[in-house]
């Protein structure tokens, strides 16, 4: 194996986490920074125009990680044998190539609720520990709202998030989410236009006494120049958003907002088609990474500091493969690596209207939401065992544009899902429906965790990550509660028909509880006894190893990208301002 | 060398000029005469005819507009099966295969080419000679199979795909729904058509871009 010339910092992965760390370190220090990306390079905006094809991009997912390389295995309980994800269709997708999944996201960008960071303390104070669901591993992040707020602002300004503040320095503002934590600044861009059905949603929600607001989106509503001097034009509402690269650069991506800056820095470089297999460590110090290129040749890349930013699951898996930290054991409760694996409780419905919606127009994050059930569910929820919720939001843009948006019909209207009668109904309703969704809080449990699969291996012979996860009664109660609230709004909106889905997970359920919204496995926390990284995302045992990304979140929440970006900024600040001056453990 | 197989489709379906009406009901006008011979990449002619008939039962031409035959769905499926998708080039195919556990999606060993070959055979050589209700009965009998799930999904894909993939001939599927194709901008329209249909003559990706593009299955063989 060839040993390459050492670098100061090696970063694994080029999504938001890796590129925020990379761009900040390369811009603010003289260090050499190398980003290793397992996929290919940034293909440019014209390529994204050519890729506006639903079959190749959205359905076959040509731009995503190939399932043939090995994704993950899943099972609902530790008594079962896990099976691998063999193809897309059963599993959302994993980004691959420069920008990772951050280049193909929907750009929905709410912040977490302020109490989310101290959730254990908060819930125990509110309900008492005995009212929390059995076997829960609910724990605090080790940071507070005040710690993260400036970094939320920084992330929003870098991306150019479009939205409306609902709480500006403590002052509640109608029209924004009045339940959000106090923000230090207004959103950098105004919200997107509100489409027809979301307008009806807003009106109905108000009638019920709720507080509708435009869902924040990191797709630009207008031309914008960010604090780094990056100018991008506003969204064209082409309807090819989630899973597509943005052909005008309006949707925030590390390729648009970070890579162009980083590439001007002398110490910064990127190497694509490099799949990292191990973090090499000697004692309590990381000394570099081993990666393999597409030809199968292995290289040792020495580095003074290692940053893992390789997607939630790959961060945990790389630590496991590298023998760093103690694997969590659900029987004994010992070990921290792989614990607090969570998803998000997806609850949704489809509603039908008598008027066309032009569902092919819009962008991924365009929606109208209410935050009234975005955090605590109050006495009414607690009485039925539903403690925490999520934003309820309404959208009509198909996003997917046409094929995958086809076939939504009121429940019970047709007897089978093919043939003339079905076709008539599917054609009739094809542009006359919309969707509600909530991506809610998901508590961590003792029985939900990550480890290495004993049977299935990736392309290079390394074990796949195994996800063991199932819903509990707490999620079922939560889903029933939120679904009821959703139906109530849809009725007042004047929906002709409603397809409620009062069970957790409108997208995929056990044994397939994995997606690009997965959280945990290498979580942050205040103590090495219950977490893998400290509140700065520095590994508790190896101080020159930083593990950045959704893996750090100790419980499942609302759309996580903005929070992941904020945590990466905070980690970069700690690394540059504190760690470099005196390398050692920061907590 | 394998004998080149063809499927003959009526030009009326494949190339008939469609005029889009704002009521959402497409009108076929100025249809061409005769037949077009489409070379097959994977299916035999016999198989293709069974697939044409089965897809037409899944998505028939009827009072709500054109169906699978007119859109050339069989050509779409044939191209997909001959491409990387058909041979599972990008699927995870490491053993062991456990098909008994529910909820995991398709866990089998057979690739789409093999699934279609066996599935079409099961529909029977005489499938094309049966009347509609009898064809429906045969399809009903395999409704629970993964083959049928694929056939149904691919029929929808072939109806509404970009025509570069072989289906949605003459944008017939998009006209049926009022879908304008992958337009680059609705910036002028967004928020201005509240509950009002915005319907323009659809365009394919190639028409919009103004230069030729190639789908995955043309760039890479299975």
mmCIF file of C-alpha atoms in Angstrom, chain B residues 100-219:
data_model
loop_
_atom_site.group_PDB
_atom_site.id
_atom_site.type_symbol
_atom_site.label_atom_id
_atom_site.label_comp_id
_atom_site.label_asym_id
_atom_site.label_seq_id
_atom_site.Cartn_x
_atom_site.Cartn_y
_atom_site.Cartn_z
ATOM 1 C CA UNK B 100 -39.299 -15.160 3.062
ATOM 2 C CA UNK B 101 -39.021 -12.082 5.256
ATOM 3 C CA UNK B 102 -41.847 -9.618 4.572
ATOM 4 C CA UNK B 103 -41.455 -5.876 4.146
ATOM 5 C CA UNK B 104 -38.014 -5.764 2.577
ATOM 6 C CA UNK B 105 -39.039 -5.123 -0.987
ATOM 7 C CA UNK B 106 -37.778 -7.509 -3.628
ATOM 8 C CA UNK B 107 -35.028 -9.721 -2.187
ATOM 9 C CA UNK B 108 -34.875 -12.295 -4.983
ATOM 10 C CA UNK B 109 -31.961 -13.346 -7.125
ATOM 11 C CA UNK B 110 -33.574 -12.991 -10.555
ATOM 12 C CA UNK B 111 -32.919 -9.804 -12.471
ATOM 13 C CA UNK B 112 -35.623 -7.899 -14.400
ATOM 14 C CA UNK B 113 -34.729 -9.650 -17.671
ATOM 15 C CA UNK B 114 -35.235 -13.051 -16.037
ATOM 16 C CA UNK B 115 -38.376 -11.926 -14.227
ATOM 17 C CA UNK B 116 -39.933 -10.689 -17.482
ATOM 18 C CA UNK B 117 -38.904 -13.747 -19.479
ATOM 19 C CA UNK B 118 -40.563 -16.075 -16.961
ATOM 20 C CA UNK B 119 -43.504 -13.758 -16.299
ATOM 21 C CA UNK B 120 -44.418 -13.272 -19.936
ATOM 22 C CA UNK B 121 -44.230 -17.006 -20.489
ATOM 23 C CA UNK B 122 -46.613 -17.528 -17.607
ATOM 24 C CA UNK B 123 -49.166 -15.226 -19.218
ATOM 25 C CA UNK B 124 -49.240 -17.749 -22.039
ATOM 26 C CA UNK B 125 -48.474 -17.863 -25.732
ATOM 27 C CA UNK B 126 -52.171 -17.494 -26.456
ATOM 28 C CA UNK B 127 -52.506 -14.329 -24.342
ATOM 29 C CA UNK B 128 -52.768 -12.060 -27.378
ATOM 30 C CA UNK B 129 -55.625 -14.121 -28.793
ATOM 31 C CA UNK B 130 -57.802 -13.845 -25.691
ATOM 32 C CA UNK B 131 -60.518 -11.265 -25.284
ATOM 33 C CA UNK B 132 -60.158 -8.461 -22.736
ATOM 34 C CA UNK B 133 -61.952 -10.081 -19.793
ATOM 35 C CA UNK B 134 -59.958 -13.299 -20.237
ATOM 36 C CA UNK B 135 -56.709 -11.347 -20.386
ATOM 37 C CA UNK B 136 -57.751 -9.540 -17.216
ATOM 38 C CA UNK B 137 -58.370 -12.879 -15.518
ATOM 39 C CA UNK B 138 -54.848 -14.033 -16.386
ATOM 40 C CA UNK B 139 -53.406 -10.781 -15.051
ATOM 41 C CA UNK B 140 -55.558 -10.999 -11.949
ATOM 42 C CA UNK B 141 -54.098 -14.439 -11.284
ATOM 43 C CA UNK B 142 -50.559 -13.010 -11.180
ATOM 44 C CA UNK B 143 -51.477 -9.689 -9.559
ATOM 45 C CA UNK B 144 -49.570 -10.572 -6.368
ATOM 46 C CA UNK B 145 -46.300 -11.378 -8.160
ATOM 47 C CA UNK B 146 -43.256 -9.172 -8.373
ATOM 48 C CA UNK B 147 -43.445 -9.507 -12.158
ATOM 49 C CA UNK B 148 -46.846 -7.873 -12.172
ATOM 50 C CA UNK B 149 -45.677 -5.138 -9.823
ATOM 51 C CA UNK B 150 -42.859 -4.378 -12.256
ATOM 52 C CA UNK B 151 -45.100 -4.595 -15.299
ATOM 53 C CA UNK B 152 -47.572 -2.149 -13.779
ATOM 54 C CA UNK B 153 -44.846 0.245 -12.637
ATOM 55 C CA UNK B 154 -43.085 0.104 -16.010
ATOM 56 C CA UNK B 155 -46.362 0.713 -17.808
ATOM 57 C CA UNK B 156 -46.815 3.957 -15.903
ATOM 58 C CA UNK B 157 -43.167 4.861 -16.527
ATOM 59 C CA UNK B 158 -43.547 4.127 -20.237
ATOM 60 C CA UNK B 159 -46.704 6.223 -20.430
ATOM 61 C CA UNK B 160 -45.142 9.327 -18.895
ATOM 62 C CA UNK B 161 -41.368 9.071 -19.466
ATOM 63 C CA UNK B 162 -39.406 11.440 -21.614
ATOM 64 C CA UNK B 163 -39.765 10.076 -25.165
ATOM 65 C CA UNK B 164 -36.006 9.504 -25.424
ATOM 66 C CA UNK B 165 -36.662 6.369 -23.372
ATOM 67 C CA UNK B 166 -38.960 4.939 -26.035
ATOM 68 C CA UNK B 167 -42.348 5.470 -24.398
ATOM 69 C CA UNK B 168 -44.716 8.466 -24.264
ATOM 70 C CA UNK B 169 -44.638 8.551 -28.059
ATOM 71 C CA UNK B 170 -45.481 11.955 -29.429
ATOM 72 C CA UNK B 171 -45.782 13.090 -25.786
ATOM 73 C CA UNK B 172 -49.158 11.403 -25.749
ATOM 74 C CA UNK B 173 -48.952 10.625 -22.019
ATOM 75 C CA UNK B 174 -48.007 14.171 -21.072
ATOM 76 C CA UNK B 175 -50.834 15.552 -23.177
ATOM 77 C CA UNK B 176 -53.207 13.205 -21.417
ATOM 78 C CA UNK B 177 -52.309 14.781 -18.063
ATOM 79 C CA UNK B 178 -51.596 18.328 -19.195
ATOM 80 C CA UNK B 179 -47.974 17.977 -18.077
ATOM 81 C CA UNK B 180 -45.805 20.486 -19.983
ATOM 82 C CA UNK B 181 -42.545 18.497 -19.883
ATOM 83 C CA UNK B 182 -39.327 19.542 -18.144
ATOM 84 C CA UNK B 183 -39.736 23.286 -18.629
ATOM 85 C CA UNK B 184 -36.790 25.273 -17.345
ATOM 86 C CA UNK B 185 -38.791 28.009 -15.673
ATOM 87 C CA UNK B 186 -42.192 28.778 -14.213
ATOM 88 C CA UNK B 187 -40.900 31.907 -12.563
ATOM 89 C CA UNK B 188 -43.436 34.023 -14.457
ATOM 90 C CA UNK B 189 -46.308 31.689 -13.680
ATOM 91 C CA UNK B 190 -45.679 30.679 -10.074
ATOM 92 C CA UNK B 191 -48.388 31.825 -7.718
ATOM 93 C CA UNK B 192 -50.481 33.204 -10.586
ATOM 94 C CA UNK B 193 -52.482 30.107 -11.464
ATOM 95 C CA UNK B 194 -54.325 29.512 -8.245
ATOM 96 C CA UNK B 195 -56.650 26.629 -8.912
ATOM 97 C CA UNK B 196 -56.521 27.498 -12.600
ATOM 98 C CA UNK B 197 -54.884 25.112 -15.052
ATOM 99 C CA UNK B 198 -51.666 26.205 -16.704
ATOM 100 C CA UNK B 199 -51.511 24.151 -19.881
ATOM 101 C CA UNK B 200 -49.051 24.629 -22.691
ATOM 102 C CA UNK B 201 -48.015 22.358 -25.517
ATOM 103 C CA UNK B 202 -45.592 19.920 -23.905
ATOM 104 C CA UNK B 203 -42.001 19.602 -25.017
ATOM 105 C CA UNK B 204 -39.474 16.836 -24.530
ATOM 106 C CA UNK B 205 -36.193 17.447 -22.719
ATOM 107 C CA UNK B 206 -34.342 17.381 -26.014
ATOM 108 C CA UNK B 207 -36.697 19.948 -27.555
ATOM 109 C CA UNK B 208 -36.263 22.210 -24.561
ATOM 110 C CA UNK B 209 -32.472 21.903 -24.400
ATOM 111 C CA UNK B 210 -32.053 22.167 -28.153
ATOM 112 C CA UNK B 211 -29.433 19.463 -28.431
ATOM 113 C CA UNK B 212 -29.466 15.648 -28.413
ATOM 114 C CA UNK B 213 -29.219 13.788 -25.122
ATOM 115 C CA UNK B 214 -28.950 10.104 -24.405
ATOM 116 C CA UNK B 215 -30.708 8.084 -21.760
ATOM 117 C CA UNK B 216 -28.788 5.732 -19.511
ATOM 118 C CA UNK B 217 -29.919 2.627 -21.395
ATOM 119 C CA UNK B 218 -28.456 3.969 -24.637
ATOM 120 C CA UNK B 219 -25.143 4.872 -23.059
#
